[in-house]
Structure formats: C-alpha cells, structure tokens
PDB file of C-alpha atoms in Angstrom:
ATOM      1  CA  UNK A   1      11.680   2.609  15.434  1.00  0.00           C
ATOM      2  CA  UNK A   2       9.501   3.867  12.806  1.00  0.00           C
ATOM      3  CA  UNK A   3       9.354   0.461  11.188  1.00  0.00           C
ATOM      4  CA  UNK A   4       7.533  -0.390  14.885  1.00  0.00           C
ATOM      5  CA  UNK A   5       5.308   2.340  14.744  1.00  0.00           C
ATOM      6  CA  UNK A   6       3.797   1.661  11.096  1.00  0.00           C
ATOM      7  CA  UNK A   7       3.287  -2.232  12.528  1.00  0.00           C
ATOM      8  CA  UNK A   8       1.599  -0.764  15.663  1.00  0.00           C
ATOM      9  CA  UNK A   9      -0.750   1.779  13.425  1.00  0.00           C
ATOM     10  CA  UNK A  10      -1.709  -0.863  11.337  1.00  0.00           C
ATOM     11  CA  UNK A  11      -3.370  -2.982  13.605  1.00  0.00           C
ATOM     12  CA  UNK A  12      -5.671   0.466  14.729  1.00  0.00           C
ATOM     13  CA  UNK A  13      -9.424  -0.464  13.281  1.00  0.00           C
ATOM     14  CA  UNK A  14      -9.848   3.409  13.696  1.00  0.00           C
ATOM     15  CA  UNK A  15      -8.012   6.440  13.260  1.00  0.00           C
ATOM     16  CA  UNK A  16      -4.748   4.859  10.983  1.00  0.00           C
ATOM     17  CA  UNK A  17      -4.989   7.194   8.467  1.00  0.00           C
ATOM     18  CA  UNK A  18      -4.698  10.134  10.509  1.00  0.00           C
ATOM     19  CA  UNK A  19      -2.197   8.530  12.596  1.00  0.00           C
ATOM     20  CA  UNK A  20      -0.491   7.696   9.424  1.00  0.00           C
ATOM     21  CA  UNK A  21      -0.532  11.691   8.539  1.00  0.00           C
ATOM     22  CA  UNK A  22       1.607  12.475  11.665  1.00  0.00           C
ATOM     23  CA  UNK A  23       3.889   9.780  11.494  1.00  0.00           C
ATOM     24  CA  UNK A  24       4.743  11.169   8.037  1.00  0.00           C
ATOM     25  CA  UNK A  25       5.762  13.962   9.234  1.00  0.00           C
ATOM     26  CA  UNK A  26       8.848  12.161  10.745  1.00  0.00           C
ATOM     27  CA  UNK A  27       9.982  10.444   7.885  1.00  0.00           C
ATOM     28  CA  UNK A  28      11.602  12.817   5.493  1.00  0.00           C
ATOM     29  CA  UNK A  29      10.482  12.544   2.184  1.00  0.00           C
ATOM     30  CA  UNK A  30      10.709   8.977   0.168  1.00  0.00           C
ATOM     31  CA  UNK A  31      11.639   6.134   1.358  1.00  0.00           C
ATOM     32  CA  UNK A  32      12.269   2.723   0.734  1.00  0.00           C
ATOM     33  CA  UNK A  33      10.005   1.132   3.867  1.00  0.00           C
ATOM     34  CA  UNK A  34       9.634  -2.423   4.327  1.00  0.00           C
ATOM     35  CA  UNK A  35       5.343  -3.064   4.128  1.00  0.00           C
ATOM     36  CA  UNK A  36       3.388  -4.088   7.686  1.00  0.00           C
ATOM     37  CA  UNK A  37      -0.188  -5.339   8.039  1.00  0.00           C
ATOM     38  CA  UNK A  38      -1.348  -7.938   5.173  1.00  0.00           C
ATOM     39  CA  UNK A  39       2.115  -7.014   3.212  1.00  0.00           C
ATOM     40  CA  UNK A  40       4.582  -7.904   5.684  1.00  0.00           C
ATOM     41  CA  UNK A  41       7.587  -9.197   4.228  1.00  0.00           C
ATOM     42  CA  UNK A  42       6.966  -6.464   0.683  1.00  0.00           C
ATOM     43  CA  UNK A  43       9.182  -3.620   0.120  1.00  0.00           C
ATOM     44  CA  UNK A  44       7.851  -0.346  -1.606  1.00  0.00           C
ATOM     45  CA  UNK A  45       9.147   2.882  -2.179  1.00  0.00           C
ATOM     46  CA  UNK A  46       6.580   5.441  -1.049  1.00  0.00           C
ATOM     47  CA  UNK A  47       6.770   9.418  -1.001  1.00  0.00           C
ATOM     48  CA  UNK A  48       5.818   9.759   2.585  1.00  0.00           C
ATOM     49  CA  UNK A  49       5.040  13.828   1.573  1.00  0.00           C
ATOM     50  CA  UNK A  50       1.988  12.146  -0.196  1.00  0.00           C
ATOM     51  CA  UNK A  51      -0.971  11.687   2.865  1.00  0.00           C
ATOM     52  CA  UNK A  52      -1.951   8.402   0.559  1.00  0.00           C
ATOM     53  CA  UNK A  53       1.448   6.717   0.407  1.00  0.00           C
ATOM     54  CA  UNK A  54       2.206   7.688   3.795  1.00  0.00           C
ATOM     55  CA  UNK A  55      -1.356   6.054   4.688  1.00  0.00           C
ATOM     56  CA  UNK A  56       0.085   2.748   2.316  1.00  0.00           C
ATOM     57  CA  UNK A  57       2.660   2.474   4.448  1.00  0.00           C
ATOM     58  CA  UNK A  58       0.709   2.126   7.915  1.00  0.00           C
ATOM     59  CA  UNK A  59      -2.136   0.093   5.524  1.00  0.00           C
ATOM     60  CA  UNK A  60      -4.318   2.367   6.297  1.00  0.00           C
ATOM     61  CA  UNK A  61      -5.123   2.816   2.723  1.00  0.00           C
ATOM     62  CA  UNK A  62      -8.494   1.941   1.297  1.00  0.00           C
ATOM     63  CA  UNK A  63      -8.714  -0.847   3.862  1.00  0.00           C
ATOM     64  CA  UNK A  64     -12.616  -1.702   3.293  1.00  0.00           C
ATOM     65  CA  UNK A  65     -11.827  -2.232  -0.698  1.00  0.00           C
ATOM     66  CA  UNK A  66      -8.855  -4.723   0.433  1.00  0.00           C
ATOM     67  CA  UNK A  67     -11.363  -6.581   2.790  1.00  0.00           C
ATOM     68  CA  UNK A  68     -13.409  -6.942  -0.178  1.00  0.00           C
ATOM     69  CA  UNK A  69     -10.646  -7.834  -2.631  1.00  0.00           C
ATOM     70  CA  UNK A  70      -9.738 -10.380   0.113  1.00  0.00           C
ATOM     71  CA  UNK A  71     -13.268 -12.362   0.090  1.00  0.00           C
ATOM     72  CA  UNK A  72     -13.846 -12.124  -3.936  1.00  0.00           C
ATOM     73  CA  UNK A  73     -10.143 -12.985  -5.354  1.00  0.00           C
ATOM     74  CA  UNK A  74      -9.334 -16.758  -5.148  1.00  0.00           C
ATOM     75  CA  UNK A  75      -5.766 -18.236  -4.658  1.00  0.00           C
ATOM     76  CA  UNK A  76      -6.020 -19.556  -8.884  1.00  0.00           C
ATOM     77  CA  UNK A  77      -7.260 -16.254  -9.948  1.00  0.00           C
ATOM     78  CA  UNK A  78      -5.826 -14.556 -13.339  1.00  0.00           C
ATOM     79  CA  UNK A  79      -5.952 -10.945 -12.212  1.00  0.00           C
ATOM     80  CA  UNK A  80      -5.709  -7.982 -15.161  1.00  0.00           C
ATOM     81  CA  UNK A  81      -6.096  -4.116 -13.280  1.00  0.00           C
ATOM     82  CA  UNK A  82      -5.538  -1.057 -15.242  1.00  0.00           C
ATOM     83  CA  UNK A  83      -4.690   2.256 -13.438  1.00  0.00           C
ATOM     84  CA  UNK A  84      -2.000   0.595 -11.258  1.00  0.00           C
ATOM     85  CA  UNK A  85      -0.124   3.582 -10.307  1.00  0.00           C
ATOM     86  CA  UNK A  86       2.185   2.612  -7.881  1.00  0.00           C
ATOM     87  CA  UNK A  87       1.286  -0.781  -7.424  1.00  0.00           C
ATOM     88  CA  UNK A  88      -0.001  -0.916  -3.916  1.00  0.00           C
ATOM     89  CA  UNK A  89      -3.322  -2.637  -4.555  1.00  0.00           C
ATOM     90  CA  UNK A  90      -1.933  -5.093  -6.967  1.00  0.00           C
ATOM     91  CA  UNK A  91       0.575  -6.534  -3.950  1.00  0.00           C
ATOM     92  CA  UNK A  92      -2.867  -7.298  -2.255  1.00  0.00           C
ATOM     93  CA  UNK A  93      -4.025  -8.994  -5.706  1.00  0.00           C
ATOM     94  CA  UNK A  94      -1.080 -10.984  -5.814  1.00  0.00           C
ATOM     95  CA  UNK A  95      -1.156 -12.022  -1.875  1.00  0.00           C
ATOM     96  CA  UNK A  96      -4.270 -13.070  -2.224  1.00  0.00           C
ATOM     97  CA  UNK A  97      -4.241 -14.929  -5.754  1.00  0.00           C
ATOM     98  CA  UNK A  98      -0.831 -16.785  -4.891  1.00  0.00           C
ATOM     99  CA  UNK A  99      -1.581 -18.984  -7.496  1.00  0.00           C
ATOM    100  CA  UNK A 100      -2.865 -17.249  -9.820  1.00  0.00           C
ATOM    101  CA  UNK A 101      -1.886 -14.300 -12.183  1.00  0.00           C
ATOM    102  CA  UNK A 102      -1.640 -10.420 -11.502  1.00  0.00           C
ATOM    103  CA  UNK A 103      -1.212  -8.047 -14.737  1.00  0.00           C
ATOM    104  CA  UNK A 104      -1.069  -4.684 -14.084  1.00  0.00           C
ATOM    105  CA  UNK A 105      -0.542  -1.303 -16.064  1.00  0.00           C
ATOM    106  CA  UNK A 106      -0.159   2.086 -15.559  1.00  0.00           C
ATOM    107  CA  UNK A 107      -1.228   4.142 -18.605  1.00  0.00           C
ATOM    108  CA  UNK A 108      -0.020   7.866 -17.039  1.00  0.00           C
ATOM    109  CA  UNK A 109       3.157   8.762 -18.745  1.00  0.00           C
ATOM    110  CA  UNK A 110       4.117  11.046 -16.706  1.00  0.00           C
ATOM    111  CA  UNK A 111       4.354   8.676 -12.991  1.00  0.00           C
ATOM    112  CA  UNK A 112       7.413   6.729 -14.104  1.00  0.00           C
ATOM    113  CA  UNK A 113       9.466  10.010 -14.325  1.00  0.00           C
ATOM    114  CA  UNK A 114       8.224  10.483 -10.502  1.00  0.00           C
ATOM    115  CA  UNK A 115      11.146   9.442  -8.273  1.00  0.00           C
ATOM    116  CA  UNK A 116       9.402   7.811  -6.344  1.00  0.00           C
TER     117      UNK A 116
END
C-alpha cells in the first residue's frame, strides 16, 4: 500500500515533498523501501524520521538538480562526486551514465555508524 502511495506522489509536479512529510509519518522509522519515479527497480534504506529521506523516497528530493543532472550527464560519462552521503544522487548519476563510471565518497566519519 505504501509502496503505491510513494509511486502515486512521485508523479505530483507540485506539492511531493510535503506530501512526502505526511506519508512519513506512517512508516515507522527506517526502512528498506524499494525506489519509484526515475529509480524504479533501486532499493535504499532510508530513515523515513528524516523529512529529506522520506522526500527520497517519494523523489521528491531536489528534483530540479536531477532534471539538470539528466540533460548534462551522458550515457559514457566517468562520474567522480564527493559528499555522497547516502548515495541517493549518485543512483541518478549512474541511471543516467549507464555506460559510464560513477565514483563516489563520503568523507563524514561519523554517517556509516548511522543505522541507516
């Protein structure tokens, strides 16, 4: 059911992330969600007390900057990001640069102890 939901949020053009807020509230805590939107068929585990990773998981995060990603990053691309945190943006690097190369690191210390 929720799985539905997130799918029907993420087609919204307006108002996701704040539907995204309230559909947090149903799902306890983290979860291991199956992605919707441009990352259908992707699984991430997302803290759905966080308002960002809940909005992740209805992509309704950043979706202008993934628009833009989308037109600049070709399928042969080599790809390095820094900062990657939990990885969300670099699954849109490496749908979009299928044939190409995503690197990505996270230099916080701390995240990888998060149970996320």
């Amino acid at each position: 059911m929720l799985h539905l939901l997130r799918q029907t949020i993420s087609h919204f053009p307006k108002g996701r992330a704040r539907m995204a807020r309230n559909l947090a509230r149903l799902t306890p805590g983290i979860a291991t969600i199956k992605m919707v939107g441009s990352l259908t068929g992707c699984q991430m585990r997302l803290d759905f007390r966080d308002c960002f990773q809940a909005a992740m998981a209805c992509s309704a995060y950043q979706p202008d900057l993934i628009n833009v990603l989308r037109n600049l990053v070709r399928s042969d691309d080599i790809i390095l990001t820094g900062g990657s945190h939990i990885g969300y943006l670099m699954l849109h690097l490496a749908s979009f640069a299928r044939d190409g190369l995503v690197i990505g690191f996270e230099a916080d210390p701390l995240l990888p102890d998060k149970k996320w």
